[in-house]
Short mmCIF file of C-alpha atoms in Angstrom, two decimals:
data_model
loop_
_atom_site.label_atom_id
_atom_site.label_comp_id
_atom_site.label_asym_id
_atom_site.label_seq_id
_atom_site.Cartn_x
_atom_site.Cartn_y
_atom_site.Cartn_z
CA ASN A 27 11.48 -17.17 2.79
CA ALA A 28 9.53 -15.77 -0.37
CA GLY A 29 7.41 -13.38 1.56
CA VAL A 30 4.16 -12.56 -0.56
CA THR A 31 3.89 -14.27 -3.74
CA GLN A 32 0.86 -13.62 -5.94
CA THR A 33 -0.47 -15.73 -8.97
CA PRO A 34 -0.86 -15.00 -11.73
CA LYS A 35 1.32 -11.88 -12.63
CA PHE A 36 -0.94 -10.76 -15.50
CA ARG A 37 -4.39 -11.92 -17.21
CA VAL A 38 -7.05 -10.96 -19.95
CA LEU A 39 -10.48 -11.58 -19.08
CA LYS A 40 -13.51 -10.86 -21.18
CA THR A 41 -16.47 -9.12 -19.88
CA GLY A 42 -18.38 -12.05 -17.55
CA GLN A 43 -15.90 -14.19 -16.79
CA SER A 44 -14.35 -15.25 -13.62
CA MET A 45 -11.31 -16.05 -12.13
CA THR A 46 -9.31 -16.29 -8.69
CA LEU A 47 -6.34 -14.38 -7.88
CA LEU A 48 -4.36 -15.95 -5.29
CA CYS A 49 -1.99 -14.80 -2.64
CA ALA A 50 0.52 -16.53 -0.46
CA GLN A 51 2.43 -15.67 2.26
CA ASP A 52 4.98 -17.47 4.22
CA MET A 53 5.80 -15.29 7.07
CA ASN A 54 3.13 -16.70 9.43
CA HIS A 55 1.30 -13.08 9.12
CA GLU A 56 -1.86 -12.92 10.83
CA TYR A 57 -3.55 -9.86 8.47
CA MET A 58 -4.04 -10.08 5.00
CA TYR A 59 -5.09 -7.36 2.16
CA TRP A 60 -6.02 -6.74 -1.01
CA TYR A 61 -5.64 -3.47 -2.83
CA ARG A 62 -6.37 -2.41 -6.31
CA GLN A 63 -4.43 0.40 -7.82
CA ASP A 64 -5.50 2.73 -10.84
CA PRO A 65 -3.48 5.47 -12.51
CA GLY A 66 -4.09 8.71 -10.25
CA MET A 67 -6.07 7.05 -7.46
CA GLY A 68 -3.22 5.35 -5.13
CA LEU A 69 -4.16 2.18 -3.92
CA ARG A 70 -7.71 0.98 -2.52
CA LEU A 71 -8.62 -1.34 -0.10
CA ILE A 72 -10.99 -4.23 -1.37
CA HIS A 73 -11.11 -6.78 1.19
CA TYR A 74 -8.76 -7.74 4.01
CA SER A 75 -8.55 -10.54 6.63
CA VAL A 76 -7.34 -10.63 10.33
CA GLY A 77 -7.17 -14.39 10.48
CA GLU A 78 -7.65 -17.76 9.28
CA GLY A 79 -12.00 -18.26 8.33
CA THR A 80 -12.38 -14.18 8.88
CA THR A 81 -12.70 -11.60 6.27
CA ALA A 82 -13.88 -7.96 6.19
CA LYS A 83 -14.65 -5.41 3.54
CA GLY A 84 -12.89 -2.75 2.48
CA GLU A 85 -12.91 0.70 0.56
CA VAL A 86 -14.23 -0.64 -2.36
CA PRO A 87 -15.61 -4.03 -2.03
CA ASP A 88 -18.19 -4.64 -4.73
CA GLY A 89 -18.01 -7.12 -7.57
CA TYR A 90 -14.96 -9.16 -5.59
CA ASN A 91 -15.17 -11.87 -3.00
CA VAL A 92 -12.47 -13.25 -1.13
CA SER A 93 -11.60 -16.45 1.30
CA ARG A 94 -9.16 -17.31 3.92
CA LEU A 95 -9.12 -20.88 4.45
CA LYS A 96 -5.90 -21.01 5.57
CA LYS A 97 -3.63 -18.74 7.15
CA GLN A 98 -0.88 -18.49 4.49
CA ASN A 99 -3.28 -17.80 1.79
CA PHE A 100 -5.47 -15.24 0.82
CA LEU A 101 -7.91 -15.55 -2.67
CA LEU A 102 -9.48 -12.84 -4.17
CA GLY A 103 -12.66 -13.75 -6.51
CA LEU A 104 -14.23 -11.98 -9.68
CA GLU A 105 -17.80 -13.58 -10.47
CA SER A 106 -18.25 -11.90 -13.33
CA ALA A 107 -15.28 -9.61 -14.86
CA ALA A 108 -16.24 -6.08 -15.88
CA PRO A 109 -13.97 -3.51 -17.83
CA SER A 110 -13.90 -1.38 -14.60
CA GLN A 111 -11.97 -4.07 -13.16
CA THR A 112 -8.97 -3.64 -15.22
CA SER A 113 -6.55 -2.58 -12.85
CA VAL A 114 -3.21 -3.68 -11.09
CA TYR A 115 -4.05 -5.92 -7.77
CA PHE A 116 -1.57 -6.11 -4.77
CA CYS A 117 -1.84 -8.46 -1.96
CA ALA A 118 0.02 -7.44 1.51
CA SER A 119 0.39 -9.23 4.72
CA SER A 120 1.38 -8.26 8.39
CA TYR A 121 1.62 -9.46 11.75
CA LYS A 122 -0.72 -8.56 14.25
CA LYS A 123 -1.01 -5.18 15.78
CA THR A 124 2.23 -4.87 17.78
CA VAL A 125 3.77 -1.72 19.35
CA ALA A 126 6.89 -1.73 16.96
CA ASN A 127 5.74 -2.24 13.60
CA TYR A 128 2.76 -2.05 11.36
CA GLY A 129 4.25 -2.13 7.99
CA TYR A 130 2.94 -4.44 5.42
CA THR A 131 5.03 -6.60 2.80
CA PHE A 132 3.68 -6.40 -0.44
CA GLY A 133 3.36 -8.63 -3.47
CA SER A 134 4.83 -7.86 -6.95
CA GLY A 135 1.00 -7.46 -8.19
CA THR A 136 -1.30 -9.02 -10.53
CA ARG A 137 -2.38 -6.78 -13.78
CA LEU A 138 -5.72 -7.76 -15.17
CA THR A 139 -6.94 -6.47 -18.08
CA VAL A 140 -11.21 -6.96 -18.76
CA VAL A 141 -12.26 -6.65 -22.37
CA GLY B 14 2.23 17.23 -2.39
CA GLU B 15 -0.15 14.39 -2.75
CA SER B 16 -3.81 15.46 -4.14
CA VAL B 17 -6.97 14.46 -5.58
CA GLY B 18 -6.72 13.70 -9.26
CA LEU B 19 -6.22 11.43 -12.06
CA HIS B 20 -2.62 12.76 -12.23
CA LEU B 21 -0.05 12.30 -10.26
CA PRO B 22 1.91 15.57 -8.57
CA THR B 23 5.54 15.42 -9.71
CA LEU B 24 8.73 16.15 -8.43
CA SER B 25 11.38 16.84 -10.41
CA VAL B 26 15.07 17.10 -8.53
CA GLN B 27 18.48 16.90 -9.60
CA GLU B 28 20.86 14.48 -8.92
CA GLY B 29 22.56 15.20 -5.51
CA ASP B 30 19.66 17.80 -4.45
CA ASN B 31 17.17 17.17 -1.35
CA SER B 32 14.23 16.22 -1.95
CA ILE B 33 10.85 16.84 -0.15
CA ILE B 34 7.72 14.85 -0.37
CA ASN B 35 4.74 16.09 1.54
CA CYS B 36 1.47 14.52 2.39
CA ALA B 37 -1.93 15.51 4.06
CA TYR B 38 -3.70 13.05 6.21
CA SER B 39 -7.33 12.67 7.02
CA ASN B 40 -7.77 11.04 10.37
CA SER B 41 -6.59 12.64 13.59
CA ALA B 42 -6.88 9.47 15.44
CA SER B 43 -4.37 7.80 13.35
CA ASP B 44 -1.36 6.81 15.65
CA TYR B 45 0.84 5.41 13.34
CA PHE B 46 2.10 6.36 9.76
CA ILE B 47 4.34 4.92 7.05
CA TRP B 48 5.96 5.99 3.44
CA TYR B 49 6.39 3.19 0.71
CA LYS B 50 8.43 3.63 -2.25
CA GLN B 51 6.94 2.19 -5.58
CA GLU B 52 9.31 1.42 -8.80
CA SER B 53 7.83 1.07 -12.10
CA GLY B 54 6.21 -2.89 -12.59
CA LYS B 55 6.79 -3.61 -8.84
CA GLY B 56 4.75 -3.79 -5.42
CA PRO B 57 5.24 -0.68 -2.75
CA GLN B 58 8.32 -0.97 -0.58
CA PHE B 59 8.54 0.07 3.02
CA ILE B 60 10.64 2.90 3.63
CA ILE B 61 10.43 4.49 6.99
CA ASP B 62 7.67 4.66 9.69
CA ILE B 63 6.85 6.93 12.40
CA ARG B 64 4.35 6.86 15.46
CA SER B 65 2.13 9.64 16.55
CA ASN B 66 3.85 10.14 19.76
CA MET B 67 7.27 11.63 17.44
CA ASP B 68 7.50 14.41 15.28
CA LYS B 69 10.87 13.33 13.45
CA ARG B 70 12.10 9.99 12.65
CA GLN B 71 15.37 9.36 10.72
CA GLY B 72 16.77 6.67 8.56
CA GLN B 73 19.31 6.26 6.30
CA ARG B 74 19.19 9.54 4.03
CA VAL B 75 15.61 9.65 4.56
CA THR B 76 13.69 11.31 7.00
CA VAL B 77 10.09 11.71 8.07
CA LEU B 78 8.33 14.54 9.87
CA LEU B 79 4.91 14.58 11.40
CA ASN B 80 3.04 17.76 12.23
CA LYS B 81 -0.34 16.35 14.09
CA THR B 82 -1.65 20.02 14.51
CA VAL B 83 -1.88 20.70 10.44
CA LYS B 84 -2.13 16.57 9.91
CA HIS B 85 0.59 16.83 7.70
CA LEU B 86 3.39 14.40 6.78
CA SER B 87 6.74 14.70 4.97
CA LEU B 88 9.61 12.84 3.42
CA GLN B 89 13.02 14.23 3.03
CA ILE B 90 15.27 12.14 0.81
CA ALA B 91 19.19 13.70 1.46
CA ALA B 92 21.47 13.62 -1.84
CA THR B 93 18.74 12.24 -3.89
CA GLN B 94 19.77 9.93 -6.35
CA PRO B 95 18.59 8.35 -9.98
CA GLY B 96 17.21 4.93 -7.95
CA ASP B 97 15.15 7.02 -5.89
CA SER B 98 13.14 8.12 -8.80
CA ALA B 99 9.83 6.24 -8.01
CA VAL B 100 6.17 7.16 -6.56
CA TYR B 101 6.15 7.55 -3.05
CA PHE B 102 2.82 7.10 -1.03
CA CYS B 103 2.47 8.19 2.52
CA ALA B 104 -0.25 5.94 4.28
CA GLU B 105 -2.02 6.27 7.86
CA ASN B 106 -3.21 3.56 10.00
CA ILE B 107 -7.01 3.22 10.21
CA TYR B 108 -8.95 1.51 12.78
CA SER B 109 -12.02 -0.18 12.75
CA ASN B 110 -14.08 -3.04 14.67
CA SER B 111 -12.73 -5.26 12.51
CA GLY B 112 -9.03 -4.82 12.91
CA TYR B 113 -6.65 -1.94 11.46
CA ALA B 114 -5.83 -1.47 7.92
CA LEU B 115 -3.63 1.13 6.22
CA ASN B 116 -5.18 4.00 4.26
CA PHE B 117 -3.02 5.25 1.13
CA GLY B 118 -2.55 8.49 -0.09
CA LYS B 119 -2.61 9.03 -3.79
CA GLY B 120 0.84 9.16 -4.28
CA THR B 121 3.52 11.84 -5.52
CA SER B 122 5.82 10.78 -8.57
CA LEU B 123 9.70 11.73 -7.65
CA LEU B 124 11.98 12.16 -11.27
CA VAL B 125 15.30 12.59 -10.70
CA THR B 126 17.57 13.78 -13.07
CA PRO B 127 21.18 13.78 -13.56
#
């Protein structure tokens, strides 16, 4: 049981390049999330998904796209990378809303540098 | 406690002392709160949670206190150990028409000195 797995762990992009970050979870969670973490800014929600085939915008969605074609995978795409997108990206997943526990399980992060 | 800005607030405590980390949340309708611990180079890890119908919840060496009147949350760590050194985030549950998501505070860095 691997939990939440993010690939790649590190990446350097040139301005204007595109890439896709992959998040995979094996816990049969309904909800999945993409956050970015910048120094002194905490975690900010980019996009999230409440189920297969659905996505929604979070706090900072501009410059990113997402897809949830399979329940276990949530992809984050950067169509034209900018230096402002240099950050650490975290994926998380959780069960559908329950009475007991809304806790998230986080991946270990992807460190992206755009030069 | 947590605050806006480029630098994380830092709490420095001696090993064996008790630590208290504070957090102010924004949404009076939030009904669920979580504390996370993030060690360097790792993703956040769940520590303890509390629902809004409670004002205190205890775990192993950790206690969360919730004051809904002033929208304040605190995390108390008893007998702080070097392994407790990390950044601690509080998070509140936010609802929207599309479902729910956690809104995170900016974090407090805890440094435990021997």
